[in-house]
CSV table of C-alpha atoms and ligand atoms in Angstrom, one decimal:
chain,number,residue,atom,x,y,z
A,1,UNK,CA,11.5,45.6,80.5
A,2,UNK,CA,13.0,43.6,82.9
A,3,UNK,CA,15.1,40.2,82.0
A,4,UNK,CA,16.4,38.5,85.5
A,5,UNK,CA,18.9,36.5,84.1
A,6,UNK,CA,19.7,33.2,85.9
A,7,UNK,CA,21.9,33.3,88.6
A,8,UNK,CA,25.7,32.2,88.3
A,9,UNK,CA,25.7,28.2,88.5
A,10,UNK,CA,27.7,28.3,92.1
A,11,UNK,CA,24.5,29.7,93.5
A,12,UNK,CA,22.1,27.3,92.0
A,13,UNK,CA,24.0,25.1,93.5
A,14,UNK,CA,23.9,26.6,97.2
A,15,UNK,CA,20.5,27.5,97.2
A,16,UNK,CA,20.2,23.4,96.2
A,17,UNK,CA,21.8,22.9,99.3
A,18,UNK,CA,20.3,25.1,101.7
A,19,UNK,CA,16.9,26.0,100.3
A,20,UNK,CA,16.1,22.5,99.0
A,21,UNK,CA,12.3,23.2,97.7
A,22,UNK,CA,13.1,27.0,96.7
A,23,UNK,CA,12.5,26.9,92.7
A,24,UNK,CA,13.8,29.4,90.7
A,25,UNK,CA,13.4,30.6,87.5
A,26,UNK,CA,14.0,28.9,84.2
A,27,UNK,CA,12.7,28.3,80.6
A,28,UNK,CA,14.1,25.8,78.4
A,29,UNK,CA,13.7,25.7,75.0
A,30,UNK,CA,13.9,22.0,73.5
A,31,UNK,CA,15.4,23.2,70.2
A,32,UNK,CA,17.5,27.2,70.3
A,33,UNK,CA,17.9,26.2,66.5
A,34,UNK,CA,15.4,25.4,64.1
A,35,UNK,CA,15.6,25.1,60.3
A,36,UNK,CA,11.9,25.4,58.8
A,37,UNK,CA,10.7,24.6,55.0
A,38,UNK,CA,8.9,27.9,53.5
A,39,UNK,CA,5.0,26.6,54.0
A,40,UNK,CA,5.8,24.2,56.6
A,41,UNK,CA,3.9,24.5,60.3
A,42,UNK,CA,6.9,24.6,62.9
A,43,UNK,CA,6.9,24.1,67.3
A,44,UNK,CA,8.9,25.7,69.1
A,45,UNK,CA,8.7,24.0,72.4
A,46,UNK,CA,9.9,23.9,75.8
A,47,UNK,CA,9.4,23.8,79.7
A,48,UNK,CA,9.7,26.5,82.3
A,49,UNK,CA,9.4,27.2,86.1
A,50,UNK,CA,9.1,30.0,88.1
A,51,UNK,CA,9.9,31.0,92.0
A,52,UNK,CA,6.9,29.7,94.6
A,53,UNK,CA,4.4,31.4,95.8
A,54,UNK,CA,3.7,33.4,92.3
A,55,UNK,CA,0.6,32.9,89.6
A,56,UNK,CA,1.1,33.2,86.5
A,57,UNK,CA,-1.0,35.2,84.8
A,58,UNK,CA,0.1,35.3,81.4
A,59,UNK,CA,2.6,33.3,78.4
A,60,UNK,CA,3.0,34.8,75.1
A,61,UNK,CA,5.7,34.8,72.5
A,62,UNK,CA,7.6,37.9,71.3
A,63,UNK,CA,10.2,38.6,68.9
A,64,UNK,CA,12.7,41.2,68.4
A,65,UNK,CA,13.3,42.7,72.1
A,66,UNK,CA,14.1,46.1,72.6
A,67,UNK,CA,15.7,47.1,75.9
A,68,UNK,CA,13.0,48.8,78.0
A,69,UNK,CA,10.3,48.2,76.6
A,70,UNK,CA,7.7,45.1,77.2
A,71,UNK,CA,7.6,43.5,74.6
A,72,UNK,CA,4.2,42.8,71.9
A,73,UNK,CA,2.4,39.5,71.9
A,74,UNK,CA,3.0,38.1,68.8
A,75,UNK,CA,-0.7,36.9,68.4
A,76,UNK,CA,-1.3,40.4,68.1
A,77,UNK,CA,0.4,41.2,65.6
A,78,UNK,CA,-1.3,41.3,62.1
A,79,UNK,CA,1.8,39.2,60.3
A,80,UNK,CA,1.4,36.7,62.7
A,81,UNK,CA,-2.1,36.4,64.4
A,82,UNK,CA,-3.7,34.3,62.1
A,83,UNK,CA,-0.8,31.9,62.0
A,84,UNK,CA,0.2,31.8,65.7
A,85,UNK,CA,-1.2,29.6,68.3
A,86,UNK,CA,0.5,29.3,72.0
A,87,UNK,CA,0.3,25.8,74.0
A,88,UNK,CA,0.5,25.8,77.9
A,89,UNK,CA,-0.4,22.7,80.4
A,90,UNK,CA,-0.2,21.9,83.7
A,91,UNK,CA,3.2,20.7,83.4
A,92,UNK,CA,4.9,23.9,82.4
A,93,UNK,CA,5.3,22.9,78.9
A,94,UNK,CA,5.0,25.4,76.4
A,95,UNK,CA,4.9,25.5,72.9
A,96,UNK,CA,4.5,27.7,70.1
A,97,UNK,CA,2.8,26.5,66.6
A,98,UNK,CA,3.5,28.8,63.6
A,99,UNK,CA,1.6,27.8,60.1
A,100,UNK,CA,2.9,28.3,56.7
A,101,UNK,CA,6.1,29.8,57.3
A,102,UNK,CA,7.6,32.2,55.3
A,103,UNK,CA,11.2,33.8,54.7
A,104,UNK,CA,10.3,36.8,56.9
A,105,UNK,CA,9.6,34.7,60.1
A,106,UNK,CA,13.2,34.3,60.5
A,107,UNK,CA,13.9,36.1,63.9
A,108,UNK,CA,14.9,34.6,67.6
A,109,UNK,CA,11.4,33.5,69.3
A,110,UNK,CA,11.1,34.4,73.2
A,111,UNK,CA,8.6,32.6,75.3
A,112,UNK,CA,7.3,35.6,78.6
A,113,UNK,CA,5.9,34.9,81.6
A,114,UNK,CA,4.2,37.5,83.4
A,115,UNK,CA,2.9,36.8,87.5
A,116,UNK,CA,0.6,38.2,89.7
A,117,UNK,CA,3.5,40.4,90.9
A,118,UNK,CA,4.7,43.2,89.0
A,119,UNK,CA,8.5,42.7,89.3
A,120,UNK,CA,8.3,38.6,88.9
A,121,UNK,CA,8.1,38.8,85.0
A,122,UNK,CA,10.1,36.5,82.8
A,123,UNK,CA,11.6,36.1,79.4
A,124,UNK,CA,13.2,33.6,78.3
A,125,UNK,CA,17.0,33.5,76.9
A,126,UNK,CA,18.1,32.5,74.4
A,127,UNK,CA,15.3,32.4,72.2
A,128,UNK,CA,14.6,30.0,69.6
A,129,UNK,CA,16.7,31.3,66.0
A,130,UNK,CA,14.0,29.9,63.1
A,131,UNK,CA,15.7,29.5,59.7
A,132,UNK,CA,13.5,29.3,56.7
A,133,UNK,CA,14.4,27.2,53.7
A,134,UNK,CA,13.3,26.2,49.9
A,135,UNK,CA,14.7,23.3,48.3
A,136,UNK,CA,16.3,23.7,45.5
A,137,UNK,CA,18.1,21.1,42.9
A,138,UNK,CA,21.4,21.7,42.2
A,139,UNK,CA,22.5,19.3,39.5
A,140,UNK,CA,24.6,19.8,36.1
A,141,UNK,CA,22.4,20.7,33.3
A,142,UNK,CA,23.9,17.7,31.3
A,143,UNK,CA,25.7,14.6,31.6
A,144,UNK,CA,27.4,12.2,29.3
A,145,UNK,CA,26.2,8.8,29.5
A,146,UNK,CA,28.5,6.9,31.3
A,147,UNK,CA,29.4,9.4,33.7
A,148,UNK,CA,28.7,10.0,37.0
A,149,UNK,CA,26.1,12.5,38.2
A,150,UNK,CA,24.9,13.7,41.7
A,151,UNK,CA,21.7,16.0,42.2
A,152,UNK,CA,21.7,17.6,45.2
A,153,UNK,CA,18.6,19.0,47.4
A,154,UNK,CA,19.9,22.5,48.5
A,155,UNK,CA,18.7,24.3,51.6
A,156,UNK,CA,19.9,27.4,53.7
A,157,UNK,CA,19.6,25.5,57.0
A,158,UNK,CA,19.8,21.8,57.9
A,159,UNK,CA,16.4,20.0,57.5
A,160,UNK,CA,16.2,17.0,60.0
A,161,UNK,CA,13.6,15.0,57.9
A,162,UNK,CA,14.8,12.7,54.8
A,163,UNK,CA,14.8,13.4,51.5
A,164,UNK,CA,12.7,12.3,48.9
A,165,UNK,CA,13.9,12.5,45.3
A,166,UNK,CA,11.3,12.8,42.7
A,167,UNK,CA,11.6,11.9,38.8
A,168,UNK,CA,9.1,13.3,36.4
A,169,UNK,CA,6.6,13.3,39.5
A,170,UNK,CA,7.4,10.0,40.4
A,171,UNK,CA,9.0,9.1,43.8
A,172,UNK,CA,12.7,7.5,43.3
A,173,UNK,CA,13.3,4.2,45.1
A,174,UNK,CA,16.0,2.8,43.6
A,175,UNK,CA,18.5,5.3,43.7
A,176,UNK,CA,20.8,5.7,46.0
A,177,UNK,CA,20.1,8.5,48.0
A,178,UNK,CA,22.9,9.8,50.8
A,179,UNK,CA,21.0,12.6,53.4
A,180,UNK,CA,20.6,15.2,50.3
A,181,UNK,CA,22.1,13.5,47.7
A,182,UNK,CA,20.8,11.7,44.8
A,183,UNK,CA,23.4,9.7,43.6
A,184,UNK,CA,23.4,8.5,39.3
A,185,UNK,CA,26.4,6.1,39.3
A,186,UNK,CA,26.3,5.3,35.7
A,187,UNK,CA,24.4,7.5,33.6
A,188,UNK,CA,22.3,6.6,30.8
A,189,UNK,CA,20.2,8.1,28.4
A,190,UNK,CA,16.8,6.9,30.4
A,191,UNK,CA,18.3,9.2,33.4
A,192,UNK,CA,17.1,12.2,31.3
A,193,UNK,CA,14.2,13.5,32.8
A,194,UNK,CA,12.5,16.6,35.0
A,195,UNK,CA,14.2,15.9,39.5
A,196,UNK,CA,12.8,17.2,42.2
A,197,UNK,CA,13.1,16.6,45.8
A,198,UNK,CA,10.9,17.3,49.0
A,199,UNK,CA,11.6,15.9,52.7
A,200,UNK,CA,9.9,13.7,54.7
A,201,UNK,CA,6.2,15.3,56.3
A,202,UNK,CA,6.2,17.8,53.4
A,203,UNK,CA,6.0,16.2,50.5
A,204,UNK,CA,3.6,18.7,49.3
A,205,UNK,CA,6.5,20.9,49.1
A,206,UNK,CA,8.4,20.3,46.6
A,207,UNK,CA,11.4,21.6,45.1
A,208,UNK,CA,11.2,23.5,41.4
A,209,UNK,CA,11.3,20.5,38.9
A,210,UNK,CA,15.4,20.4,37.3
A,211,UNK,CA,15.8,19.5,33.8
A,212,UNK,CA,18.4,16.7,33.5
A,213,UNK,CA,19.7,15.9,29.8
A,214,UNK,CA,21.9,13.3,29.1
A,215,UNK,CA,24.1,13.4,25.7
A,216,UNK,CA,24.7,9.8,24.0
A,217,UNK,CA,26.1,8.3,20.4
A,218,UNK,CA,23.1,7.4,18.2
A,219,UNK,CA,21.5,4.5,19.1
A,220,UNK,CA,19.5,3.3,16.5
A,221,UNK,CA,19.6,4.4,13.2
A,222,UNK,CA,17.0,3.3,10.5
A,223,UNK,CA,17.3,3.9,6.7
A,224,UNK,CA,14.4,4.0,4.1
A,225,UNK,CA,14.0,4.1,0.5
A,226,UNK,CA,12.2,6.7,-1.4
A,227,UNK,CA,10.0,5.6,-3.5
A,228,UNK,CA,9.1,2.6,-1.5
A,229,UNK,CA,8.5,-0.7,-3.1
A,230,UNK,CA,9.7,-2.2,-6.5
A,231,UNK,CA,12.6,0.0,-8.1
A,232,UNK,CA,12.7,0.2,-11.7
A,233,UNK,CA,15.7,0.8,-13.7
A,234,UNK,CA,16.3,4.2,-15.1
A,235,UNK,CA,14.3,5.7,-12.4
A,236,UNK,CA,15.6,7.9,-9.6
A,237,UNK,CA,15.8,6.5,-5.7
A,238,UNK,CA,16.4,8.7,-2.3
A,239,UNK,CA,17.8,7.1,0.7
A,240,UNK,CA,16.7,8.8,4.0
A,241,UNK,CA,18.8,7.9,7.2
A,242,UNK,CA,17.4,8.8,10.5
A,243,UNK,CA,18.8,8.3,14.3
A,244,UNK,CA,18.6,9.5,17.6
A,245,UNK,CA,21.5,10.5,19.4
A,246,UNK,CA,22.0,13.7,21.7
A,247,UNK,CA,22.8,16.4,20.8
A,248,UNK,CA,20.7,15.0,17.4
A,249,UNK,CA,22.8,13.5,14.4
A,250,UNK,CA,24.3,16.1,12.0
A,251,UNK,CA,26.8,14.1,10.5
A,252,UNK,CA,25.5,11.5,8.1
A,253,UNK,CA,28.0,9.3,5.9
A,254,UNK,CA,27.1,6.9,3.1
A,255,UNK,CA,28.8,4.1,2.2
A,256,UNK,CA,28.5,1.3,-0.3
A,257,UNK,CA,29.4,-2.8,0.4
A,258,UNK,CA,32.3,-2.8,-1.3
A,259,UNK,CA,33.8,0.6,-1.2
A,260,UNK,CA,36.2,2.1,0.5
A,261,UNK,CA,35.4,5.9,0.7
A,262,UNK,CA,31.8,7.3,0.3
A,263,UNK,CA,29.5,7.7,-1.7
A,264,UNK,CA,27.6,10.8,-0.3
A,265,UNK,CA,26.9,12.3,3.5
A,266,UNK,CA,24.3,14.2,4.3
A,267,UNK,CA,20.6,12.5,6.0
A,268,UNK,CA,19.5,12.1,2.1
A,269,UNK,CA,21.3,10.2,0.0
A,270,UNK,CA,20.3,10.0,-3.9
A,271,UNK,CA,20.2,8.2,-7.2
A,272,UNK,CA,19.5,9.6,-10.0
A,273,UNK,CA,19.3,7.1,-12.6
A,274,UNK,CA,19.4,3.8,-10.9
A,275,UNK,CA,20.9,0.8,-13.2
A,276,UNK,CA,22.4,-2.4,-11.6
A,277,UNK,CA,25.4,-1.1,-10.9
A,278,UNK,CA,23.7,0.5,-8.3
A,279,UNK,CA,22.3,-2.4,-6.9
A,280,UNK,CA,23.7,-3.4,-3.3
A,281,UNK,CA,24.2,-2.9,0.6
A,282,UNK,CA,24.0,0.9,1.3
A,283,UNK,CA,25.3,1.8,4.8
A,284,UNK,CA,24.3,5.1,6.6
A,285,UNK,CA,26.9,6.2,9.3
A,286,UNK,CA,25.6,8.3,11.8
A,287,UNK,CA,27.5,10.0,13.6
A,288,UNK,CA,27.8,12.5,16.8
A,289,UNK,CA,29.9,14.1,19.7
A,290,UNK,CA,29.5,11.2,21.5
A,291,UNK,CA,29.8,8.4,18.8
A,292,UNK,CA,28.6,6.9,15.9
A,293,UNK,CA,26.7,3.7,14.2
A,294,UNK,CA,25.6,2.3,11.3
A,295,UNK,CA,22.2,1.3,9.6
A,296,UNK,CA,22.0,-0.7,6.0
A,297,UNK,CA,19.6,-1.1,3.1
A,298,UNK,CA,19.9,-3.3,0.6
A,299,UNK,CA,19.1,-1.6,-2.9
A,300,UNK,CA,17.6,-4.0,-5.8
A,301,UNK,CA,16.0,-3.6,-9.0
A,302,UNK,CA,12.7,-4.5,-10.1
A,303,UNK,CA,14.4,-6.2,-13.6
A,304,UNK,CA,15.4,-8.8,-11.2
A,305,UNK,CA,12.3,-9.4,-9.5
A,306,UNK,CA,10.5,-9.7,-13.0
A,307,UNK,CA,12.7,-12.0,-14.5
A,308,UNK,CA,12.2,-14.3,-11.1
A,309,UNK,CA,8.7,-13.6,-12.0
A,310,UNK,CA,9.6,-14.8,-16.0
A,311,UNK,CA,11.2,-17.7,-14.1
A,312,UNK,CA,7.9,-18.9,-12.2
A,313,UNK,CA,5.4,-18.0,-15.0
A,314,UNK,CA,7.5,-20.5,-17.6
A,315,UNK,CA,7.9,-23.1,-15.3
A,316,UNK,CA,4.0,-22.6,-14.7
A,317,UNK,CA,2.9,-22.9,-18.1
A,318,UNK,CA,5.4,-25.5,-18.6
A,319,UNK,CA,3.9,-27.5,-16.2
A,320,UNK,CA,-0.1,-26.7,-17.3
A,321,UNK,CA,0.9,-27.4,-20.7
A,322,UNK,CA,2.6,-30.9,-19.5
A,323,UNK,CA,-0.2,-31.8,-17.8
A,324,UNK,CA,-2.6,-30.8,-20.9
A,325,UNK,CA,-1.0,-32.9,-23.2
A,326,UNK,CA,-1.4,-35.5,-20.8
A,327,UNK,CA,-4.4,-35.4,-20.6
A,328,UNK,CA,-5.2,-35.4,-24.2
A,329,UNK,CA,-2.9,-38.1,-24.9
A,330,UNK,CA,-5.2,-40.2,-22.1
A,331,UNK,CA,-8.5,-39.0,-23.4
A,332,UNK,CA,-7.7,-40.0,-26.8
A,333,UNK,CA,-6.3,-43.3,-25.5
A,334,UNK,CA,-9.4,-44.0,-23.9
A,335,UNK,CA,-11.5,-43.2,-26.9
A,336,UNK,CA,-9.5,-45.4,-29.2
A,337,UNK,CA,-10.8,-48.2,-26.9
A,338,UNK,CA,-13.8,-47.8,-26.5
A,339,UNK,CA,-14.2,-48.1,-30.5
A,340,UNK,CA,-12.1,-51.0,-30.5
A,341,UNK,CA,-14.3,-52.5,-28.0
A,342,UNK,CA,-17.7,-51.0,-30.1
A,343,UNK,CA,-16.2,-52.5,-33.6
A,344,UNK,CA,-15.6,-55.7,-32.3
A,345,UNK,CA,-19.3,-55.8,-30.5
A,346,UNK,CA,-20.5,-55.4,-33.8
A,347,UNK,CA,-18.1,-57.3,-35.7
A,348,UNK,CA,-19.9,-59.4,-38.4
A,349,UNK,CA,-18.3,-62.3,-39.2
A,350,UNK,CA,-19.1,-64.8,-41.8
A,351,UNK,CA,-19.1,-68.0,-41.8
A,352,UNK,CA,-20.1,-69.2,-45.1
A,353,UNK,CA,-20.0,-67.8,-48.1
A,354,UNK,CA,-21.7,-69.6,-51.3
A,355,UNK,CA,-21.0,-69.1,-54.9
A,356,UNK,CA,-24.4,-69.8,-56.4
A,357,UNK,CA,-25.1,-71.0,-59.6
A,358,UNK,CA,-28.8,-70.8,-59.3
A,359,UNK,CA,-29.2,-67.3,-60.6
A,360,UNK,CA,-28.7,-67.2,-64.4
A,361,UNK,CA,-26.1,-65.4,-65.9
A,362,UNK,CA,-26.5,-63.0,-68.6
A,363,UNK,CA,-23.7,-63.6,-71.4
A,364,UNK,CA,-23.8,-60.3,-72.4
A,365,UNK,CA,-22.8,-58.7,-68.9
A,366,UNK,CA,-20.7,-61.1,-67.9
A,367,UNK,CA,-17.7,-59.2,-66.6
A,368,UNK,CA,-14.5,-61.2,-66.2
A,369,UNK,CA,-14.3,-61.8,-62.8
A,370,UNK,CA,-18.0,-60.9,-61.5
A,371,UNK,CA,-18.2,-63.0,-58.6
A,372,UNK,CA,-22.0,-63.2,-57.8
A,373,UNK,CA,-22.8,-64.2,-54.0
A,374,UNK,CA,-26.2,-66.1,-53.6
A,375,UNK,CA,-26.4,-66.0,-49.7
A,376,UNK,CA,-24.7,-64.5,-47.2
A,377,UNK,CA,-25.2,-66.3,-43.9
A,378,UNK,CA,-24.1,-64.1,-41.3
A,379,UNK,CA,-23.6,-65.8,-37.9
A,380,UNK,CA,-23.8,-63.0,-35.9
A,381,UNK,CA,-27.6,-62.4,-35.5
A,382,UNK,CA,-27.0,-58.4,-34.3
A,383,UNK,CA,-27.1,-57.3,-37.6
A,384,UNK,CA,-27.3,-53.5,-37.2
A,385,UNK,CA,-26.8,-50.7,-40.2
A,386,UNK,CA,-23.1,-50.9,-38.9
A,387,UNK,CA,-22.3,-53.9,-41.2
A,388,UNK,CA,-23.2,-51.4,-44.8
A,389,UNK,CA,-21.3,-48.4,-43.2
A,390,UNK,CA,-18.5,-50.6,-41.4
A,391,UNK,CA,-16.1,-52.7,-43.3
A,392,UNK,CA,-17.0,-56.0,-43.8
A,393,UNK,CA,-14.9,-58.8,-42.1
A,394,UNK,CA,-15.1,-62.0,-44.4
A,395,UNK,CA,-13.9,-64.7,-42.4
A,396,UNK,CA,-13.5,-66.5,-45.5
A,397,UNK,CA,-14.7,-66.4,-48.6
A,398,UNK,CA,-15.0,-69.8,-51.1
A,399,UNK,CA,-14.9,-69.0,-54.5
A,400,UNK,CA,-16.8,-72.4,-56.3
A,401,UNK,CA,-15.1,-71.9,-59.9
A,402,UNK,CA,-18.4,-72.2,-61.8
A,403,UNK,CA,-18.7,-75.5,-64.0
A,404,UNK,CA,-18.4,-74.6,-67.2
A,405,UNK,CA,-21.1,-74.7,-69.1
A,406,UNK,CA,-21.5,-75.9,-73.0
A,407,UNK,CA,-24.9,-75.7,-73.5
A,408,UNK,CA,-23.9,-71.4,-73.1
A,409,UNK,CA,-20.5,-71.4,-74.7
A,410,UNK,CA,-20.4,-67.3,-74.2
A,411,UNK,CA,-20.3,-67.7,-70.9
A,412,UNK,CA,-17.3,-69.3,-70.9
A,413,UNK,CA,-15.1,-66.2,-70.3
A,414,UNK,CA,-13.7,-66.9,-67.0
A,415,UNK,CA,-10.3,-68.4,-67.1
A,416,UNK,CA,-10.9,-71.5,-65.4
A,417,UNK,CA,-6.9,-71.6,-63.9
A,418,UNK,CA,-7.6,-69.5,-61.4
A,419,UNK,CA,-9.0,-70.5,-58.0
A,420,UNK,CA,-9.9,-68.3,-55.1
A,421,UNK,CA,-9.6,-70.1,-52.1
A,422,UNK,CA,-9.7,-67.8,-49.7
A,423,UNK,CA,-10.0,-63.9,-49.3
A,424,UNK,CA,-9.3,-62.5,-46.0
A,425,UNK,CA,-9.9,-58.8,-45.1
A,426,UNK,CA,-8.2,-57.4,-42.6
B,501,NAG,C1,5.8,20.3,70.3
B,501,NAG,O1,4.6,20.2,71.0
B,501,NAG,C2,3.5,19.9,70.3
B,501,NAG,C3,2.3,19.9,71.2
B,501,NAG,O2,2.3,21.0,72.0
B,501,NAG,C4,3.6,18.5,69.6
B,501,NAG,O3,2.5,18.2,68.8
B,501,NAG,C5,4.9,18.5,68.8
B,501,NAG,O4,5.1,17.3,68.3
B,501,NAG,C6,6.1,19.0,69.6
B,501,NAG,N1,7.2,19.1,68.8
B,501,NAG,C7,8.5,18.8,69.1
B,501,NAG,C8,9.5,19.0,68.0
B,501,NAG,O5,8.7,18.5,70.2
């Protein structure tokens, strides 16, 4: 193999001078560094020229050189012939393309130029070094909320493309993200969640997904009563304190309004036989590395409920029982007039009444004070069966004290002092 080297710069620069068209040769390489993501496609590009009057016959690319011998076209070998393609155009630009890289591509790439003459063959220094990279997140396992916390997007060799940061599969905007660095200036417990990263062009290729966890005091805690609904006296009650917190809440507290010191720890808290001294706010502490906080119930009998209940049924009946009376105090109001009214429709009054003396009197009944009515005129014509069942109203009644009589001396029995004038019935 032979490798002309470029001649020392002095002479470049006289055969500039003196041979002003005379081309030598030369292959640059626009990169001699390149850092590659494992499965990206990478170029490795560049320009060449060669002395005048040759043809070239032949580019390929070659790795690994070994002092005399010509080196192998890298399209033709197995590793690399399906994922090798060379680029050439009139222009003396070059380029190689290599698909899906892998960690085992990492050698120096030469681009060879081969002429029509045996000796005019080319190879050009100093290569291009590939570097092959995964991304990798390197970021503490856990972080305290409140605290700072930067996640970093490892590779071997310097990618040129952005980062993107990923959380739970989606892409981060808001973060601030410095070249590799995701940046979590005050942590909180929604930071918790499954990073990755990728770069710019490749975001098919991302990074394995890092766990972030981020520790915090409880948050919310939440207390509930066993059984639920109305507590009875006597019977037993369980109070169940849950919270979240991480790491989870282990240390549970109870305490009563009132007291001091406490009443029981532990997530359950129970009563055995509940009477009203039990009765009251109940407050759960929970508690964990990171802090602690509280969550009430209020604990109340059912006697109390019931006698709210005695409360509204007495009141109730109170009222219906008002309002009955009432009624029946109206009703019989109401009746009461409408007799009155009815009596007085058929009210008989009497105008006259006569004492005859036309009908003859027996001596031998003659009772003392028989009063015997000839006629009664009535003035009201509506006589109806109401005036034998009804009292009769006399308006007034004339008592005539018969004449005495001396052709029927028994008759005389009546003492003829007294005088009814009038009788009035009310
Ligand atoms: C290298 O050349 C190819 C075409 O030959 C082009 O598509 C690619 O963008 C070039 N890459 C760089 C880094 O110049």
């Amino acid at each position: 193999m032979s490798l002309r080297m470029t001649p020392p710069l002095p002479l470049v620069f006289l055969l500039m001078i003196v041979g002003a068209s005379r081309t030598e040769w030369s292959v640059k390489y626009n990169q001699q560094k390149i850092c590659a993501l494992n499965g990206s496609t990478v170029f490795m590009n560049g320009t060449f020229t060669h002395p005048e009057g040759l043809t070239v016959t032949e580019t390929f690319w070659f790795i690994d050189p070994v002092k005399g011998v010509e080196p192998t076209d890298l399209s033709k070998d197995p590793v690399y012939s399906g994922r090798v393609k060379f680029l050439t155009d009139d222009q003396k630009h070059f380029s190689l393309k290599l698909s899906d890289v892998m960690k085992k591509d990492e050698h120096r790439f030469y681009f060879r130029i081969i002429t029509n003459e045996e000796k005019e063959r080319w190879a050009g220094e100093p290569g291009v070094q590939l570097r092959v990279t995964e991304l990798r997140v390197k970021a503490p396992e856990e972080v305290t909320e409140g605290q700072t916390a930067d996640l970093t997007c490892k590779t071997t060799c310097s990618l040129t493309d952005p980062f993107i940061w990923y959380k739970n599969g989606h892409p981060l905007t808001t973060k601030t993200i410095k070249n590799n660095q995701l940046h979590l200036q005050t942590v909180s417990s929604e930071d918790a969640g499954s990073y990755s990263c990728a770069v710019g062009g490749s975001q098919h290729l991302r990074s394995t997904a890092h766990s972030l966890r981020v520790r915090y005091p409880p948050k919310s805690v939440s207390v509930s009563i066993s059984p639920s609904g109305e507590i009875v006296e006597g019977s037993s009650v369980t109070l169940t304190c849950s919270s979240d917190g991480n790491p989870p809440v282990k240390i549970y507290t109870w305490f009563k309004e009132g007291g001091t010191s406490p009443v029981g720890s532990g997530q359950n808290y129970s009563i055995i036989s509940i009477t009203a001294d039990h009765t009251g706010l109940y407050y759960c502490e929970a508690q964990n590395d990171h802090g602690a906080l509280n969550g009430t119930v209020m604990v109340t009998l059912k006697r109390q409920n019931l006698f709210a209940v005695w409360i509204a049924v007495g009141v109730g009946s109170f009222v219906l029982l008002l309002i009955t009376v009432l009624i029946c105090i109206f009703r019989m109001k109401k009746t009461h007039e409408t007799n009155h009214n009815k009596s007085k429709q058929d009210e008989n009054i009497y105008t006259t009444v006569t004492h005859s003396t036309s009908r003859p009197v027996q001596a031998a009944d003659s009772g003392a004070d028989d009063a015997q009515y000839a006629t009664i005129q009535k003035r009201n014509d509506q006589v109806t069966s109401n005036d034998q069942q009804g009292d009769p109203q006399y308006a007034s009644v004339t008592f005539r004290h018969r004449t005495a009589n001396t052709e029927s001396p028994t008759q005389n029995v009546e003492d003829p002092s007294v005088i009814y004038s009038t009788v009035r019935k009310d």
